[in-house]
Amino acid sequence: MILFNPTPLIPKPLRSRFLVLRGLLLAAFFGLGGLFAYSVIFPSQYFLFSFENPDTAKNTFEEPVGMDGKSLKKGRIDRTSLRTYAGTVGTFSSVRVSLVLEDDSPLPEEAPEVSLRRSYRAFFFPDGEPITTLPKERVFTIGSTAYLFSDETLAPFISSRAALSYFPEEKILPANEDFLKIFPPEEDYAGFRPGSLLSDAEGVYAIGADDKAHPIGSVAVFEALGFDWDNVIRSDEEELGLHKRGKIFLFDAIQPDGTLFLDTDTGRYYLIENGTRRLVESKEYLASLLGVTTPIEVSGEALSRTVSCPLAKRTLAFRPTYECDIPIDRLRDYPGGSFELTLDTRGTIHAAELSAIFEIKPSRDNLSMFIGQIRDRFDAVYGK
């Protein structure tokens, strides 16, 4: 009994103090446990961009730009709209946005307004020229070797898997030895198509337009970016070694060139190229793309659906601070974990800091969603 009730071991004058301290300790334990459980069940994500320290690694918002695409990282916003992006994971109920101004900043005559859209990061790109014909690249086989023909140069592929990342087997054209006399092969090997997903024993990589293999940070990042596990190509050391290592892909990463999107609202397909979203009108090229990759499903309607709120000045603050809460339930059903945040100042200001907290409000629906996610993960690992 002494192990479970130490009170008899404590001198009588100190027993009441011991009971009080024990009660406080238990209260602290359960209180901290409750806070931890709350943060796990109803998590929040914090994003920040400091215009005073624009190059710090602590900035989690993408570098803000104006409507003309020019950087606004110094925080001087002159009658233009600021645009930035946040890569999230999870389902959120609301966003609290806060804008802090420098002491010398003019105060806005009208309330600044913040608006949000939700999709995948690359799908926010502007429209490019529609694709109406097959690309210039071709894949030929001469003997047992596959070659990439592009801009009148011929390069042997590092492997057949690399060749099949460009075109399905039925689209690869046979050629004779005379072709090598007209276009002598390059010494360097051709690698995988931009947008390809490769894997080795260490992880999964996305091939970017820079021809580099970008490690994907985690399974959660892979799925948040919309990638399909069926698209992952198992590669060997020689194949993967042909591509230099690039910057790691995290939740805020942009889907690379070569990524194919399917707008489920219209049935149209878009290919990401050079910072644009190009409508694929060529049926022959679309058939080739669908033979080598699975498109990421998006909603074109999401690009025209925004939620917004006017920023109100906080009464008690060391510097001029404006904030508001935006309910984002209307955006919940749209695919994609990237949010585009637009700040319309309607005047000239000098910003010091922009931050946002994505929150999940406690509710029965959100609790049920959390339980469902745990059940789905359990089923994925152990089977139903």
PDB file of C-alpha atoms in Angstrom, residues 100-265:
ATOM      1  CA  VAL A 100       2.293  44.630 -39.513  1.00  0.00           C
ATOM      2  CA  LEU A 101       3.455  47.976 -40.908  1.00  0.00           C
ATOM      3  CA  GLU A 102       6.680  49.861 -40.290  1.00  0.00           C
ATOM      4  CA  ASP A 103       6.422  52.871 -37.996  1.00  0.00           C
ATOM      5  CA  ASP A 104       7.158  55.216 -40.907  1.00  0.00           C
ATOM      6  CA  SER A 105       4.524  53.616 -43.168  1.00  0.00           C
ATOM      7  CA  PRO A 106       1.541  55.672 -44.357  1.00  0.00           C
ATOM      8  CA  LEU A 107      -1.641  54.308 -42.849  1.00  0.00           C
ATOM      9  CA  PRO A 108      -4.125  53.001 -45.422  1.00  0.00           C
ATOM     10  CA  GLU A 109      -7.153  55.230 -45.930  1.00  0.00           C
ATOM     11  CA  GLU A 110      -9.281  52.212 -46.849  1.00  0.00           C
ATOM     12  CA  ALA A 111      -9.142  48.857 -45.131  1.00  0.00           C
ATOM     13  CA  PRO A 112      -6.755  46.475 -46.954  1.00  0.00           C
ATOM     14  CA  GLU A 113      -8.469  43.317 -48.137  1.00  0.00           C
ATOM     15  CA  VAL A 114      -7.143  39.763 -48.152  1.00  0.00           C
ATOM     16  CA  SER A 115      -8.459  37.016 -50.422  1.00  0.00           C
ATOM     17  CA  LEU A 116      -7.606  33.309 -50.716  1.00  0.00           C
ATOM     18  CA  ARG A 117      -7.837  30.685 -53.451  1.00  0.00           C
ATOM     19  CA  ARG A 118      -7.035  26.986 -53.164  1.00  0.00           C
ATOM     20  CA  SER A 119      -5.549  24.545 -55.683  1.00  0.00           C
ATOM     21  CA  TYR A 120      -2.199  22.963 -56.536  1.00  0.00           C
ATOM     22  CA  ARG A 121       0.684  25.413 -56.747  1.00  0.00           C
ATOM     23  CA  ALA A 122       1.529  24.933 -60.441  1.00  0.00           C
ATOM     24  CA  PHE A 123      -2.128  25.139 -61.463  1.00  0.00           C
ATOM     25  CA  PHE A 124      -2.099  28.801 -60.410  1.00  0.00           C
ATOM     26  CA  PHE A 125       0.263  29.507 -63.320  1.00  0.00           C
ATOM     27  CA  PRO A 126      -1.086  31.769 -66.085  1.00  0.00           C
ATOM     28  CA  ASP A 127      -2.356  30.186 -69.286  1.00  0.00           C
ATOM     29  CA  GLY A 128       0.240  29.597 -71.983  1.00  0.00           C
ATOM     30  CA  GLU A 129      -0.169  28.856 -75.662  1.00  0.00           C
ATOM     31  CA  PRO A 130      -2.340  25.786 -76.287  1.00  0.00           C
ATOM     32  CA  ILE A 131      -0.511  22.665 -77.470  1.00  0.00           C
ATOM     33  CA  THR A 132      -1.938  21.750 -80.874  1.00  0.00           C
ATOM     34  CA  THR A 133       0.807  19.507 -82.266  1.00  0.00           C
ATOM     35  CA  LEU A 134       3.234  16.860 -81.116  1.00  0.00           C
ATOM     36  CA  PRO A 135       6.412  18.195 -79.465  1.00  0.00           C
ATOM     37  CA  LYS A 136       9.661  18.465 -81.400  1.00  0.00           C
ATOM     38  CA  GLU A 137      11.214  15.645 -79.377  1.00  0.00           C
ATOM     39  CA  ARG A 138      11.060  12.172 -80.853  1.00  0.00           C
ATOM     40  CA  VAL A 139      12.287   8.820 -79.594  1.00  0.00           C
ATOM     41  CA  PHE A 140      13.882   6.414 -82.067  1.00  0.00           C
ATOM     42  CA  THR A 141      15.273   2.932 -81.667  1.00  0.00           C
ATOM     43  CA  ILE A 142      18.267   1.855 -83.725  1.00  0.00           C
ATOM     44  CA  GLY A 143      19.185  -1.720 -83.008  1.00  0.00           C
ATOM     45  CA  SER A 144      18.751  -2.229 -79.274  1.00  0.00           C
ATOM     46  CA  THR A 145      19.422   1.413 -78.341  1.00  0.00           C
ATOM     47  CA  ALA A 146      16.850   4.151 -77.883  1.00  0.00           C
ATOM     48  CA  TYR A 147      17.721   7.735 -78.817  1.00  0.00           C
ATOM     49  CA  LEU A 148      16.208  11.138 -78.044  1.00  0.00           C
ATOM     50  CA  PHE A 149      16.021  13.340 -81.120  1.00  0.00           C
ATOM     51  CA  SER A 150      15.637  17.032 -80.266  1.00  0.00           C
ATOM     52  CA  ASP A 151      16.766  20.230 -82.041  1.00  0.00           C
ATOM     53  CA  GLU A 152      18.534  18.126 -84.677  1.00  0.00           C
ATOM     54  CA  THR A 153      20.693  16.384 -82.081  1.00  0.00           C
ATOM     55  CA  LEU A 154      20.626  12.701 -81.243  1.00  0.00           C
ATOM     56  CA  ALA A 155      21.440  11.436 -77.743  1.00  0.00           C
ATOM     57  CA  PRO A 156      21.333   7.831 -76.526  1.00  0.00           C
ATOM     58  CA  PHE A 157      19.111   7.195 -73.526  1.00  0.00           C
ATOM     59  CA  ILE A 158      20.703   5.982 -70.308  1.00  0.00           C
ATOM     60  CA  SER A 159      18.160   3.130 -70.282  1.00  0.00           C
ATOM     61  CA  SER A 160      14.951   1.893 -71.829  1.00  0.00           C
ATOM     62  CA  ARG A 161      13.100   3.140 -68.747  1.00  0.00           C
ATOM     63  CA  ALA A 162      14.280   6.667 -69.498  1.00  0.00           C
ATOM     64  CA  ALA A 163      13.061   6.370 -73.090  1.00  0.00           C
ATOM     65  CA  LEU A 164       9.642   5.143 -71.936  1.00  0.00           C
ATOM     66  CA  SER A 165       9.298   8.211 -69.687  1.00  0.00           C
ATOM     67  CA  TYR A 166       8.917  10.289 -72.885  1.00  0.00           C
ATOM     68  CA  PHE A 167       6.643   8.117 -74.999  1.00  0.00           C
ATOM     69  CA  PRO A 168       4.872   4.788 -74.543  1.00  0.00           C
ATOM     70  CA  GLU A 169       6.416   1.871 -76.395  1.00  0.00           C
ATOM     71  CA  GLU A 170       3.972   1.990 -79.307  1.00  0.00           C
ATOM     72  CA  LYS A 171       4.938   5.620 -80.006  1.00  0.00           C
ATOM     73  CA  ILE A 172       8.671   4.919 -80.231  1.00  0.00           C
ATOM     74  CA  LEU A 173       9.773   4.885 -83.878  1.00  0.00           C
ATOM     75  CA  PRO A 174      12.263   2.423 -85.386  1.00  0.00           C
ATOM     76  CA  ALA A 175      15.076   3.798 -87.569  1.00  0.00           C
ATOM     77  CA  ASN A 176      17.987   2.315 -89.521  1.00  0.00           C
ATOM     78  CA  GLU A 177      21.721   2.765 -89.157  1.00  0.00           C
ATOM     79  CA  ASP A 178      21.822   5.482 -91.826  1.00  0.00           C
ATOM     80  CA  PHE A 179      20.157   7.835 -89.347  1.00  0.00           C
ATOM     81  CA  LEU A 180      23.335   7.737 -87.243  1.00  0.00           C
ATOM     82  CA  LYS A 181      25.382   8.950 -90.226  1.00  0.00           C
ATOM     83  CA  ILE A 182      23.134  11.970 -90.701  1.00  0.00           C
ATOM     84  CA  PHE A 183      22.959  12.800 -87.004  1.00  0.00           C
ATOM     85  CA  PRO A 184      26.016  11.458 -85.155  1.00  0.00           C
ATOM     86  CA  PRO A 185      24.998  10.627 -81.544  1.00  0.00           C
ATOM     87  CA  GLU A 186      26.046  12.892 -78.702  1.00  0.00           C
ATOM     88  CA  GLU A 187      28.482  11.557 -76.113  1.00  0.00           C
ATOM     89  CA  ASP A 188      26.224  12.475 -73.181  1.00  0.00           C
ATOM     90  CA  TYR A 189      23.271  10.292 -72.298  1.00  0.00           C
ATOM     91  CA  ALA A 190      19.690  11.506 -72.239  1.00  0.00           C
ATOM     92  CA  GLY A 191      17.891  11.030 -68.925  1.00  0.00           C
ATOM     93  CA  PHE A 192      14.269  11.012 -67.839  1.00  0.00           C
ATOM     94  CA  ARG A 193      11.525  13.343 -69.007  1.00  0.00           C
ATOM     95  CA  PRO A 194      10.887  16.418 -66.825  1.00  0.00           C
ATOM     96  CA  GLY A 195       8.037  15.588 -64.483  1.00  0.00           C
ATOM     97  CA  SER A 196       9.099  11.951 -64.090  1.00  0.00           C
ATOM     98  CA  LEU A 197       9.120  10.410 -60.620  1.00  0.00           C
ATOM     99  CA  LEU A 198      12.057   8.134 -59.771  1.00  0.00           C
ATOM    100  CA  SER A 199      12.828   6.071 -56.706  1.00  0.00           C
ATOM    101  CA  ASP A 200      15.755   4.257 -55.139  1.00  0.00           C
ATOM    102  CA  ALA A 201      16.412   2.738 -51.723  1.00  0.00           C
ATOM    103  CA  GLU A 202      16.674   6.209 -50.157  1.00  0.00           C
ATOM    104  CA  GLY A 203      13.498   7.856 -51.407  1.00  0.00           C
ATOM    105  CA  VAL A 204      11.518   9.331 -54.285  1.00  0.00           C
ATOM    106  CA  TYR A 205      12.662  12.116 -56.624  1.00  0.00           C
ATOM    107  CA  ALA A 206      10.969  14.435 -59.117  1.00  0.00           C
ATOM    108  CA  ILE A 207      12.847  15.394 -62.281  1.00  0.00           C
ATOM    109  CA  GLY A 208      12.591  19.145 -62.811  1.00  0.00           C
ATOM    110  CA  ALA A 209      13.006  21.363 -65.858  1.00  0.00           C
ATOM    111  CA  ASP A 210      16.589  21.925 -64.647  1.00  0.00           C
ATOM    112  CA  ASP A 211      17.206  18.199 -65.294  1.00  0.00           C
ATOM    113  CA  LYS A 212      17.904  17.735 -61.575  1.00  0.00           C
ATOM    114  CA  ALA A 213      16.453  15.046 -59.328  1.00  0.00           C
ATOM    115  CA  HIS A 214      14.628  16.803 -56.497  1.00  0.00           C
ATOM    116  CA  PRO A 215      14.146  14.639 -53.374  1.00  0.00           C
ATOM    117  CA  ILE A 216      10.557  14.602 -52.116  1.00  0.00           C
ATOM    118  CA  GLY A 217      10.569  15.313 -48.391  1.00  0.00           C
ATOM    119  CA  SER A 218       8.172  12.636 -47.147  1.00  0.00           C
ATOM    120  CA  VAL A 219       5.165  10.481 -47.988  1.00  0.00           C
ATOM    121  CA  ALA A 220       2.902  13.290 -46.761  1.00  0.00           C
ATOM    122  CA  VAL A 221       4.654  15.777 -49.077  1.00  0.00           C
ATOM    123  CA  PHE A 222       4.374  13.359 -52.022  1.00  0.00           C
ATOM    124  CA  GLU A 223       0.632  12.979 -51.530  1.00  0.00           C
ATOM    125  CA  ALA A 224       0.043  16.671 -50.741  1.00  0.00           C
ATOM    126  CA  LEU A 225       1.648  17.625 -54.071  1.00  0.00           C
ATOM    127  CA  GLY A 226      -0.831  15.354 -55.861  1.00  0.00           C
ATOM    128  CA  PHE A 227       1.672  12.810 -57.180  1.00  0.00           C
ATOM    129  CA  ASP A 228       0.562   9.253 -57.988  1.00  0.00           C
ATOM    130  CA  TRP A 229       2.501   6.267 -56.627  1.00  0.00           C
ATOM    131  CA  ASP A 230       1.785   4.361 -59.847  1.00  0.00           C
ATOM    132  CA  ASN A 231       3.906   6.938 -61.706  1.00  0.00           C
ATOM    133  CA  VAL A 232       7.046   6.207 -59.679  1.00  0.00           C
ATOM    134  CA  ILE A 233       9.783   4.546 -61.769  1.00  0.00           C
ATOM    135  CA  ARG A 234      12.154   2.262 -59.929  1.00  0.00           C
ATOM    136  CA  SER A 235      15.648   3.361 -61.021  1.00  0.00           C
ATOM    137  CA  ASP A 236      19.172   2.120 -60.471  1.00  0.00           C
ATOM    138  CA  GLU A 237      22.238   4.044 -59.323  1.00  0.00           C
ATOM    139  CA  GLU A 238      23.445   4.780 -62.851  1.00  0.00           C
ATOM    140  CA  GLU A 239      20.084   6.139 -64.039  1.00  0.00           C
ATOM    141  CA  LEU A 240      19.534   8.346 -61.031  1.00  0.00           C
ATOM    142  CA  GLY A 241      23.173   9.431 -60.960  1.00  0.00           C
ATOM    143  CA  LEU A 242      22.776  10.993 -64.412  1.00  0.00           C
ATOM    144  CA  HIS A 243      20.633  13.702 -62.785  1.00  0.00           C
ATOM    145  CA  LYS A 244      22.294  16.021 -60.276  1.00  0.00           C
ATOM    146  CA  ARG A 245      20.543  16.453 -56.934  1.00  0.00           C
ATOM    147  CA  GLY A 246      18.251  19.465 -56.740  1.00  0.00           C
ATOM    148  CA  LYS A 247      16.458  21.322 -53.968  1.00  0.00           C
ATOM    149  CA  ILE A 248      14.252  19.169 -51.766  1.00  0.00           C
ATOM    150  CA  PHE A 249      10.499  19.320 -52.430  1.00  0.00           C
ATOM    151  CA  LEU A 250       8.423  20.234 -49.370  1.00  0.00           C
ATOM    152  CA  PHE A 251       4.768  21.187 -49.001  1.00  0.00           C
ATOM    153  CA  ASP A 252       5.369  24.544 -50.716  1.00  0.00           C
ATOM    154  CA  ALA A 253       7.005  22.999 -53.790  1.00  0.00           C
ATOM    155  CA  ILE A 254       5.767  23.742 -57.299  1.00  0.00           C
ATOM    156  CA  GLN A 255       4.909  20.736 -59.439  1.00  0.00           C
ATOM    157  CA  PRO A 256       7.692  20.477 -62.058  1.00  0.00           C
ATOM    158  CA  ASP A 257       7.526  21.020 -65.794  1.00  0.00           C
ATOM    159  CA  GLY A 258       6.027  17.990 -67.465  1.00  0.00           C
ATOM    160  CA  THR A 259       3.281  17.629 -64.834  1.00  0.00           C
ATOM    161  CA  LEU A 260      -0.123  16.925 -66.359  1.00  0.00           C
ATOM    162  CA  PHE A 261      -3.317  18.248 -64.761  1.00  0.00           C
ATOM    163  CA  LEU A 262      -6.894  17.156 -65.447  1.00  0.00           C
ATOM    164  CA  ASP A 263      -9.610  19.735 -64.832  1.00  0.00           C
ATOM    165  CA  THR A 264     -12.460  17.500 -63.699  1.00  0.00           C
ATOM    166  CA  ASP A 265     -14.968  20.346 -64.206  1.00  0.00           C
TER     167      ASP A 265
END
